[in-house]
Amino acid sequence: MSKRLTVLLFIIFTFILSFGSSYTMNSFDSSELNRINSAMSTDKGNFSLNVAKVIYDFYNFDWAGNEYLLRDLEDIMNLYSEDIYSEDFDSEFDDEDYLEKLEEFFKSLKSSDVYDLMVSIKDELKDLDENKDSLVFLSKEAYDDFVKFINVDSDPYFVEFDYETVGNFAFDYRTLKILDILANTFVYMNDNPSMLEYYHNFFSYFESDPDEEDLIRPEANSVFSQMEYVEPEDFEPLLKKLAAVDGDSEWISLRDIFIPEILILPPSYEYFTISDYAMRGMLLIDDFETSDLFVNKRYADLVDYFMNTSEADDFVYYYYPDSYGIKEDFDKVLKENYNFRYANPILGFLNVSFDEFLMEEDLEDIVSEFWMSINGVKVYNFRDFVEEFLNSYKDVMNFKFRMMFNIDMSTGYEEPGEVVEPLVLGLDMNMTFNYPAYKDPFDVGAMNLRFKPEIFNVVMSEFAKLEQGYFNISEIVSNISEYTDFLKVENNDLVFYLNVDNYFDSEISFVNFMSDDIVNLLSMFLMTAMSSDYNY
């Protein structure tokens, strides 16, 4: 065999391997389905045929017949948006119409054909990660039909690229992995409905008691109403009464104030499970976007298409404003002047180092130290963080974070040669999660956010010093902290200690926030502000 022939065969073999299995869809009618099924019977190892089946089913799904789901969801969102911006949000939020539509949507979702479609997609794509090089191309006819399909609202101003502009259009690993994550999430949430049941029970509380306008326990409400008519010196007995609501009279806790139903968060095991799958999928997409297979591609996938529609819209708006808003002129400008871009990464931010991030935000001169670690392993970008989190969260996981700032304190009026040291502030976090010890559901009431009834007299005595011309923030916080179970002042740091039973423990330090410089600034500010109130 000649050397030239050997080289030629090597190039052809390498091309075939890099291209992987592929299939071209010519249409979305029944004849195409027959082609796919026929090919599946003779070429069972061609994963691109599974992909073609997914695309065909997705395109031909009865979306119009399931339009009621989208309509119900839109009604729910409209009701919520109207309520949340209203002046009387609290009383309108528990509107029976809102609850009925929410429950109706969840029931419809469970019994709809969408569930069967998502199960089918999930099953067909189960071997996707072992077939990252599989591609399904669309012919010009199929491409034109698909562009009309994704313009769901038949918007005349939807940016449409013709087949010649795009060149080649294909469904590749990135697009399919996104669809795979969505399908798995949908199916898992429907097969594990405990979260939906929680939300149903949560909203049912309001439905059963529509006159209740807040989330406060009746006993606590009674105490609060009495506080409106007593002198300050009589506050402590009322606070002791409040502390006894949950049976523990030493501390005023969240359980003394809020109804029990509000303090129980939804079961999180499902969140952990499906989030694990989604995050690992995100890392796989990032791997694909940094591979030669992606970087060197000369076809557009669905993500490329949508990213180019956004860029093209801006392109015409800024460079050809006279053609913007006129469909014929808009399309002509795109065809003649716009260069369609391939291989547009969507997860590039994962690999941006924290140092680069600080530089992009112009914070490198202010932030003197910035790092985070998981179980002692320092991470330098968001991808490192996600990887270490996935490797650690099912066991005992320790997370540390530190960010220090240098605040320029110069005024511009310094004497020649005078050096003003910067004010150094920072945030330190040290959190430990013991996942094996975690019990669903999460009870916020078990957190140590509590204080003693005597705290009121301490606060009042500290503020009384203002009349004597003395006011020190550090001293006030130190004295108050003695009557809390979560706040301390240590070495000029303001420290919050939060924990829940034996599975969550945290220490959050605001570094140097109780230093003389900060304390003096705050003291002067508060003295001025409160003196103004007295004078007024």
XYZ file of C-alpha atoms in Angstrom:
536
model
C 0.000 0.000 0.000
C 1.370 3.384 -0.992
C 2.154 6.024 1.615
C -0.288 8.442 -0.056
C -3.144 5.906 0.106
C -2.361 5.144 3.750
C -2.555 8.835 4.649
C -5.824 9.197 2.718
C -7.422 6.226 4.478
C -6.248 7.552 7.850
C -7.865 10.943 7.136
C -11.127 9.294 6.066
C -11.135 6.989 9.108
C -10.442 9.917 11.469
C -13.228 11.947 9.852
C -15.719 9.115 10.306
C -14.762 8.636 13.952
C -14.991 12.357 14.714
C -18.310 12.662 12.955
C -19.932 9.735 14.766
C -23.340 8.323 13.850
C -25.644 10.666 11.988
C -29.037 10.798 10.338
C -30.769 13.368 8.167
C -34.479 14.040 8.599
C -36.194 15.104 5.384
C -39.601 15.915 6.872
C -41.836 15.454 9.911
C -44.659 13.498 8.269
C -45.489 9.797 8.640
C -43.125 8.797 5.840
C -40.217 10.069 7.952
C -41.365 7.975 10.890
C -41.448 4.918 8.612
C -37.878 5.700 7.503
C -36.716 5.958 11.115
C -38.414 2.713 12.187
C -37.068 0.892 9.154
C -33.539 2.113 9.824
C -33.833 1.105 13.495
C -34.589 -2.478 12.508
C -31.456 -2.758 10.370
C -29.011 -0.433 12.152
C -29.644 -1.013 15.843
C -26.333 0.492 16.943
C -27.019 3.896 15.382
C -27.975 6.104 18.321
C -28.808 9.017 16.023
C -31.976 7.095 15.115
C -33.101 7.310 18.753
C -32.470 11.031 18.561
C -34.457 11.315 15.333
C -37.359 9.492 17.025
C -37.252 11.977 19.928
C -37.272 14.969 17.585
C -40.088 13.506 15.507
C -42.231 12.787 18.581
C -41.557 16.209 20.054
C -42.473 17.975 16.819
C -45.650 15.949 16.261
C -46.849 16.039 19.863
C -50.336 17.433 20.320
C -49.205 20.714 21.837
C -52.448 22.405 20.804
C -54.437 19.724 22.626
C -52.427 20.370 25.777
C -52.582 24.124 25.444
C -54.819 24.231 28.509
C -51.770 23.412 30.646
C -49.914 26.456 29.391
C -53.054 28.518 29.786
C -53.545 27.344 33.395
C -49.917 28.136 34.176
C -50.249 31.563 32.584
C -53.385 32.246 34.652
C -51.545 31.276 37.837
C -48.606 33.540 37.021
C -50.919 36.410 36.114
C -52.853 36.054 39.365
C -49.641 35.974 41.378
C -48.107 38.957 39.587
C -51.294 40.960 40.077
C -51.428 40.053 43.769
C -47.793 40.633 44.612
C -47.833 44.174 43.264
C -51.144 45.081 44.837
C -51.414 47.274 47.909
C -53.151 44.503 49.829
C -50.957 41.575 48.848
C -51.290 39.607 52.107
C -55.058 39.276 51.940
C -55.181 38.641 48.187
C -52.457 36.008 48.154
C -54.765 33.413 49.731
C -57.456 34.057 47.141
C -59.488 30.869 46.563
C -59.256 31.347 42.805
C -55.466 31.204 43.039
C -55.569 27.985 45.038
C -58.096 26.342 42.769
C -56.050 27.123 39.667
C -52.855 25.910 41.328
C -54.417 22.611 42.321
C -56.070 22.244 38.917
C -52.736 22.769 37.181
C -50.950 20.111 39.228
C -53.734 17.578 38.665
C -53.801 18.285 34.929
C -50.033 18.010 34.721
C -50.016 14.563 36.275
C -52.672 13.156 33.943
C -51.620 14.932 30.753
C -49.990 13.451 27.656
C -46.942 15.607 28.397
C -45.924 13.122 31.088
C -45.911 10.224 28.599
C -43.889 12.316 26.140
C -41.270 13.123 28.764
C -41.015 9.477 29.815
C -40.470 8.529 26.169
C -37.747 11.187 25.749
C -36.066 10.076 28.975
C -36.009 6.439 27.840
C -34.835 7.150 24.283
C -31.942 9.327 25.526
C -30.781 7.076 28.361
C -27.544 6.251 26.483
C -26.917 9.825 25.341
C -23.746 10.311 27.400
C -22.089 7.371 25.606
C -23.027 8.823 22.209
C -21.917 12.445 22.350
C -20.910 12.441 18.693
C -24.356 11.477 17.368
C -26.024 14.056 15.139
C -29.381 14.459 13.470
C -29.385 16.933 10.574
C -32.438 18.594 9.068
C -32.872 18.934 5.333
C -33.969 22.313 3.966
C -37.635 21.257 3.962
C -37.485 19.877 7.499
C -35.529 22.920 8.666
C -38.134 25.331 7.284
C -40.912 23.390 9.018
C -39.004 23.346 12.299
C -38.357 27.114 12.264
C -42.094 27.658 11.910
C -42.633 25.184 14.749
C -40.393 27.017 17.226
C -42.094 30.317 16.378
C -44.954 29.139 18.571
C -46.834 32.436 18.588
C -46.447 33.025 14.829
C -44.757 36.293 15.725
C -44.079 38.206 12.466
C -41.007 39.763 14.101
C -39.526 36.468 15.268
C -36.010 36.293 13.799
C -35.971 33.564 11.164
C -32.724 32.522 9.479
C -33.150 30.829 6.145
C -31.419 27.537 5.449
C -28.716 29.148 3.295
C -27.731 31.548 6.096
C -27.444 28.802 8.684
C -25.722 26.358 6.361
C -26.310 23.144 8.322
C -28.669 22.605 11.226
C -28.360 19.630 13.547
C -29.429 18.340 16.932
C -26.271 17.554 18.854
C -25.305 16.445 22.341
C -25.729 19.897 23.923
C -29.299 20.432 22.753
C -30.247 16.859 23.569
C -28.655 16.939 27.034
C -30.678 20.020 27.914
C -33.821 18.188 26.771
C -32.722 15.093 28.711
C -32.304 17.121 31.930
C -35.733 18.721 31.490
C -37.401 15.359 30.793
C -35.750 13.640 33.767
C -36.663 16.538 36.058
C -40.273 16.511 34.896
C -40.667 12.754 35.288
C -38.939 12.646 38.666
C -41.048 15.467 40.083
C -44.225 13.729 38.967
C -43.129 10.304 40.224
C -42.095 11.758 43.606
C -44.948 14.115 44.463
C -44.121 14.812 48.120
C -43.076 18.385 47.304
C -46.276 19.017 45.390
C -48.217 17.528 48.292
C -46.391 19.860 50.669
C -47.320 22.913 48.640
C -50.912 21.719 48.408
C -51.082 21.369 52.206
C -49.325 24.699 52.659
C -51.834 26.580 50.530
C -54.729 24.602 51.998
C -53.995 26.269 55.319
C -54.952 29.609 53.824
C -57.945 28.112 52.078
C -59.272 26.698 55.335
C -58.724 29.977 57.163
C -59.188 32.739 54.589
C -59.647 35.439 57.215
C -56.131 34.946 58.619
C -53.984 37.757 57.237
C -50.626 36.786 58.689
C -48.574 33.830 59.810
C -48.401 34.671 63.522
C -49.602 32.266 66.201
C -52.804 33.455 67.945
C -51.054 33.444 71.342
C -48.267 35.636 69.948
C -50.812 37.933 68.322
C -52.478 38.370 71.688
C -49.165 39.371 73.287
C -48.339 41.793 70.491
C -51.718 43.482 70.768
C -51.191 44.016 74.505
C -47.820 45.635 73.857
C -49.541 48.550 72.167
C -51.049 49.689 75.462
C -48.335 49.125 78.087
C -45.473 51.222 79.380
C -41.901 50.168 78.454
C -41.213 48.889 81.959
C -44.054 46.366 81.534
C -42.659 44.870 78.336
C -40.548 42.179 79.990
C -43.499 40.301 81.567
C -45.200 40.241 78.182
C -42.033 38.938 76.525
C -41.821 36.193 79.142
C -45.408 35.326 78.292
C -44.417 35.175 74.624
C -41.447 32.930 75.427
C -43.752 30.421 77.115
C -45.923 29.900 74.018
C -43.959 26.832 72.877
C -43.469 25.492 76.404
C -39.916 26.822 76.847
C -40.099 30.055 78.854
C -36.339 30.764 78.779
C -36.122 31.737 75.095
C -38.231 33.579 72.546
C -37.846 31.516 69.389
C -39.414 31.273 65.962
C -41.742 28.616 67.336
C -43.156 31.127 69.816
C -44.082 33.550 67.054
C -44.948 31.700 63.834
C -47.522 29.006 63.166
C -45.953 25.512 62.974
C -47.084 24.981 59.364
C -44.940 27.872 58.177
C -41.734 26.632 59.831
C -41.708 23.265 58.064
C -39.980 23.531 54.706
C -40.767 21.121 51.857
C -38.917 17.776 51.776
C -35.543 18.376 50.213
C -34.444 14.847 49.315
C -36.148 15.197 45.927
C -34.428 18.547 45.406
C -31.023 16.994 46.133
C -31.651 14.045 43.833
C -32.840 15.913 40.767
C -30.418 18.803 41.328
C -27.586 16.264 41.380
C -28.644 14.977 37.968
C -29.045 18.487 36.547
C -25.680 19.725 37.855
C -23.806 16.669 36.586
C -25.515 17.191 33.245
C -24.400 20.800 33.268
C -20.783 19.687 33.745
C -21.110 17.241 30.864
C -22.419 20.025 28.632
C -19.447 22.150 29.659
C -17.103 19.259 28.769
C -18.741 19.043 25.368
C -18.505 22.807 24.775
C -14.751 22.731 25.383
C -14.133 19.666 23.204
C -12.781 19.727 19.631
C -16.042 18.115 18.569
C -17.873 21.305 19.529
C -15.259 23.982 18.888
C -14.649 22.852 15.308
C -18.260 22.199 14.343
C -19.735 23.891 11.299
C -23.395 23.359 11.920
C -25.902 25.245 14.049
C -27.734 23.566 16.893
C -30.878 24.880 18.533
C -28.906 26.823 21.157
C -26.833 28.482 18.423
C -30.026 29.395 16.623
C -31.603 31.142 19.602
C -28.373 32.891 20.586
C -28.026 34.214 17.033
C -31.630 35.421 16.976
C -30.856 37.620 19.973
C -27.601 38.907 18.498
C -29.181 39.473 15.078
C -31.973 41.515 16.597
C -29.418 43.780 18.286
C -27.321 43.871 15.104
C -30.157 45.270 12.971
C -31.350 47.599 15.736
C -27.946 49.265 16.202
C -26.477 49.170 12.683
C -29.567 49.295 10.444
C -32.202 51.098 12.530
C -34.241 52.103 9.457
C -34.855 48.415 8.717
C -35.751 47.473 12.271
C -39.441 46.619 12.651
C -39.996 46.089 8.918
C -40.077 42.348 8.287
C -38.939 42.359 4.651
C -36.122 44.859 5.237
C -35.076 43.104 8.455
C -34.730 39.728 6.696
C -32.855 41.286 3.788
C -30.319 42.953 6.100
C -29.697 39.656 7.877
C -29.217 37.730 4.662
C -26.811 40.272 3.189
C -24.872 41.493 6.236
C -25.143 39.177 9.230
C -22.599 36.385 9.747
C -24.171 33.452 11.566
C -21.936 32.337 14.462
C -21.454 28.677 15.313
C -20.225 26.995 18.500
C -21.640 29.530 20.952
C -20.875 28.242 24.466
C -23.462 28.835 27.174
C -21.481 27.586 30.185
C -18.182 29.350 29.642
C -18.712 31.261 32.880
C -18.116 28.038 34.825
C -14.435 28.137 33.909
C -13.870 31.812 34.650
C -11.556 32.028 37.654
C -12.654 34.050 40.631
C -9.685 36.371 40.037
C -10.883 37.017 36.478
C -14.370 37.649 37.785
C -13.081 40.269 40.211
C -11.145 41.954 37.405
C -14.211 42.030 35.157
C -16.195 43.680 37.942
C -13.359 46.160 38.659
C -13.021 44.824 42.191
C -9.381 43.683 42.117
C -8.192 46.931 43.788
C -10.760 46.629 46.579
C -10.801 42.886 47.265
C -7.513 41.871 48.866
C -8.382 38.224 49.468
C -11.013 35.928 48.029
C -11.262 32.154 48.201
C -13.561 29.280 49.064
C -13.026 25.622 49.868
C -15.013 22.407 50.306
C -13.639 19.864 52.775
C -10.280 21.596 52.680
C -9.990 21.607 48.880
C -9.737 25.159 47.537
C -11.803 25.909 44.443
C -10.814 28.544 41.927
C -13.837 28.774 39.645
C -17.510 27.827 39.617
C -16.846 24.498 37.909
C -14.428 23.449 40.656
C -17.062 24.419 43.196
C -19.821 22.356 41.549
C -17.539 19.320 41.181
C -16.394 19.385 44.802
C -19.960 19.956 45.990
C -21.206 16.913 44.060
C -18.356 14.831 45.462
C -19.036 15.867 49.051
C -22.635 16.788 49.761
C -23.875 13.259 50.526
C -21.396 12.952 53.375
C -20.266 15.487 55.986
C -19.369 18.609 53.993
C -17.494 21.638 55.263
C -17.678 24.845 53.255
C -15.442 27.857 53.902
C -15.535 31.251 52.274
C -13.401 34.358 52.810
C -13.531 37.775 51.173
C -11.539 40.733 52.492
C -11.918 44.351 51.381
C -9.548 47.320 51.598
C -11.599 50.513 51.883
C -9.741 53.698 50.989
C -10.195 56.128 53.907
C -8.230 59.074 52.469
C -10.146 62.340 52.128
C -7.853 64.227 49.775
C -6.965 66.746 52.483
C -4.018 64.841 53.962
C -0.730 66.569 54.707
C 2.161 65.892 52.294
C 3.631 62.495 53.103
C 0.710 61.543 55.344
C -0.339 57.923 54.832
C -3.898 56.880 55.604
C -4.217 53.171 56.211
C -7.156 51.525 54.449
C -10.071 50.202 56.446
C -9.973 46.406 56.290
C -13.351 44.662 56.369
C -14.343 41.173 55.378
C -16.693 38.231 55.450
C -15.719 34.800 56.781
C -18.053 31.811 56.523
C -17.553 28.340 57.935
C -20.460 25.946 57.404
C -20.790 22.221 58.004
C -23.597 20.059 56.613
C -24.068 16.524 57.906
C -26.199 15.028 55.150
C -26.429 11.475 56.611
C -27.918 12.939 59.802
C -30.422 15.102 57.925
C -34.083 14.345 58.433
C -36.841 15.520 56.128
C -38.665 17.803 56.351
C -36.521 20.721 57.509
C -37.880 22.477 60.619
C -36.755 26.109 60.641
C -38.069 26.368 64.182
C -35.220 24.129 65.353
C -32.673 26.788 64.398
C -31.087 28.679 67.292
C -32.517 32.060 66.236
C -33.716 32.920 69.733
C -33.231 35.477 72.481
C -34.139 35.908 76.145
C -37.060 38.077 77.291
C -34.691 40.235 79.355
C -33.160 41.598 76.151
C -35.666 44.443 75.939
C -34.527 46.072 79.172
C -30.912 45.754 78.048
C -31.677 47.487 74.771
C -33.597 50.255 76.514
C -30.831 50.876 79.030
C -28.246 51.141 76.261
C -30.304 53.612 74.286
C -30.913 55.647 77.450
C -27.210 56.478 77.440
C -27.849 58.688 74.458
C -29.404 61.284 76.758
C -26.114 61.382 78.619
C -24.146 61.996 75.406
C -22.628 58.506 75.310
C -23.376 55.993 72.602
C -21.166 53.030 71.689
C -22.307 50.501 69.114
C -19.766 47.879 70.131
C -20.873 47.997 73.750
C -24.554 47.814 72.808
C -24.049 44.799 70.561
C -21.842 43.074 73.125
C -24.405 43.535 75.878
C -27.300 42.479 73.655
C -25.432 39.417 72.410
C -25.301 38.050 75.962
C -29.053 37.568 75.737
C -29.096 35.846 72.334
C -28.202 32.335 71.306
C -26.707 33.265 67.930
C -24.805 36.571 68.167
C -21.343 37.316 69.562
C -18.654 40.009 69.351
C -15.210 38.432 69.127
C -11.917 40.192 68.345
C -13.645 43.123 66.625
C -15.736 40.694 64.568
C -19.514 40.490 64.551
C -20.195 36.746 64.550
C -23.425 34.859 63.916
C -23.594 31.230 65.055
C -26.450 29.321 63.417
C -27.133 25.628 63.871
C -29.904 23.070 63.548
C -29.709 19.911 65.627
C -26.684 17.853 64.542
C -26.780 18.341 60.784
C -26.119 22.016 60.216
C -23.611 24.272 61.940
C -22.353 27.637 60.741
C -20.191 30.530 61.815
C -20.542 33.764 59.842
C -18.100 36.511 60.782
C -18.238 40.107 59.651
C -14.545 40.813 60.092
C -13.580 44.089 61.808
C -17.170 45.339 61.812
C -16.761 46.069 65.529
C -13.346 47.750 65.133
C -12.815 51.251 66.533
C -12.993 52.878 63.100
C -16.362 51.330 62.235
C -17.772 51.739 65.733
C -16.841 55.426 65.841
C -18.378 56.054 62.413
C -21.608 54.262 63.324
C -21.791 55.869 66.742
C -21.406 59.342 65.299
C -24.003 58.617 62.628
C -26.563 57.232 65.094
C -25.977 60.006 67.626
C -26.529 62.614 64.923
C -29.612 60.852 63.562
C -31.241 60.256 66.924
C -30.365 63.737 68.209
C -32.113 65.136 65.156
C -35.180 63.091 66.027
C -35.160 64.399 69.583
C -34.763 67.994 68.417
C -37.551 67.514 65.940
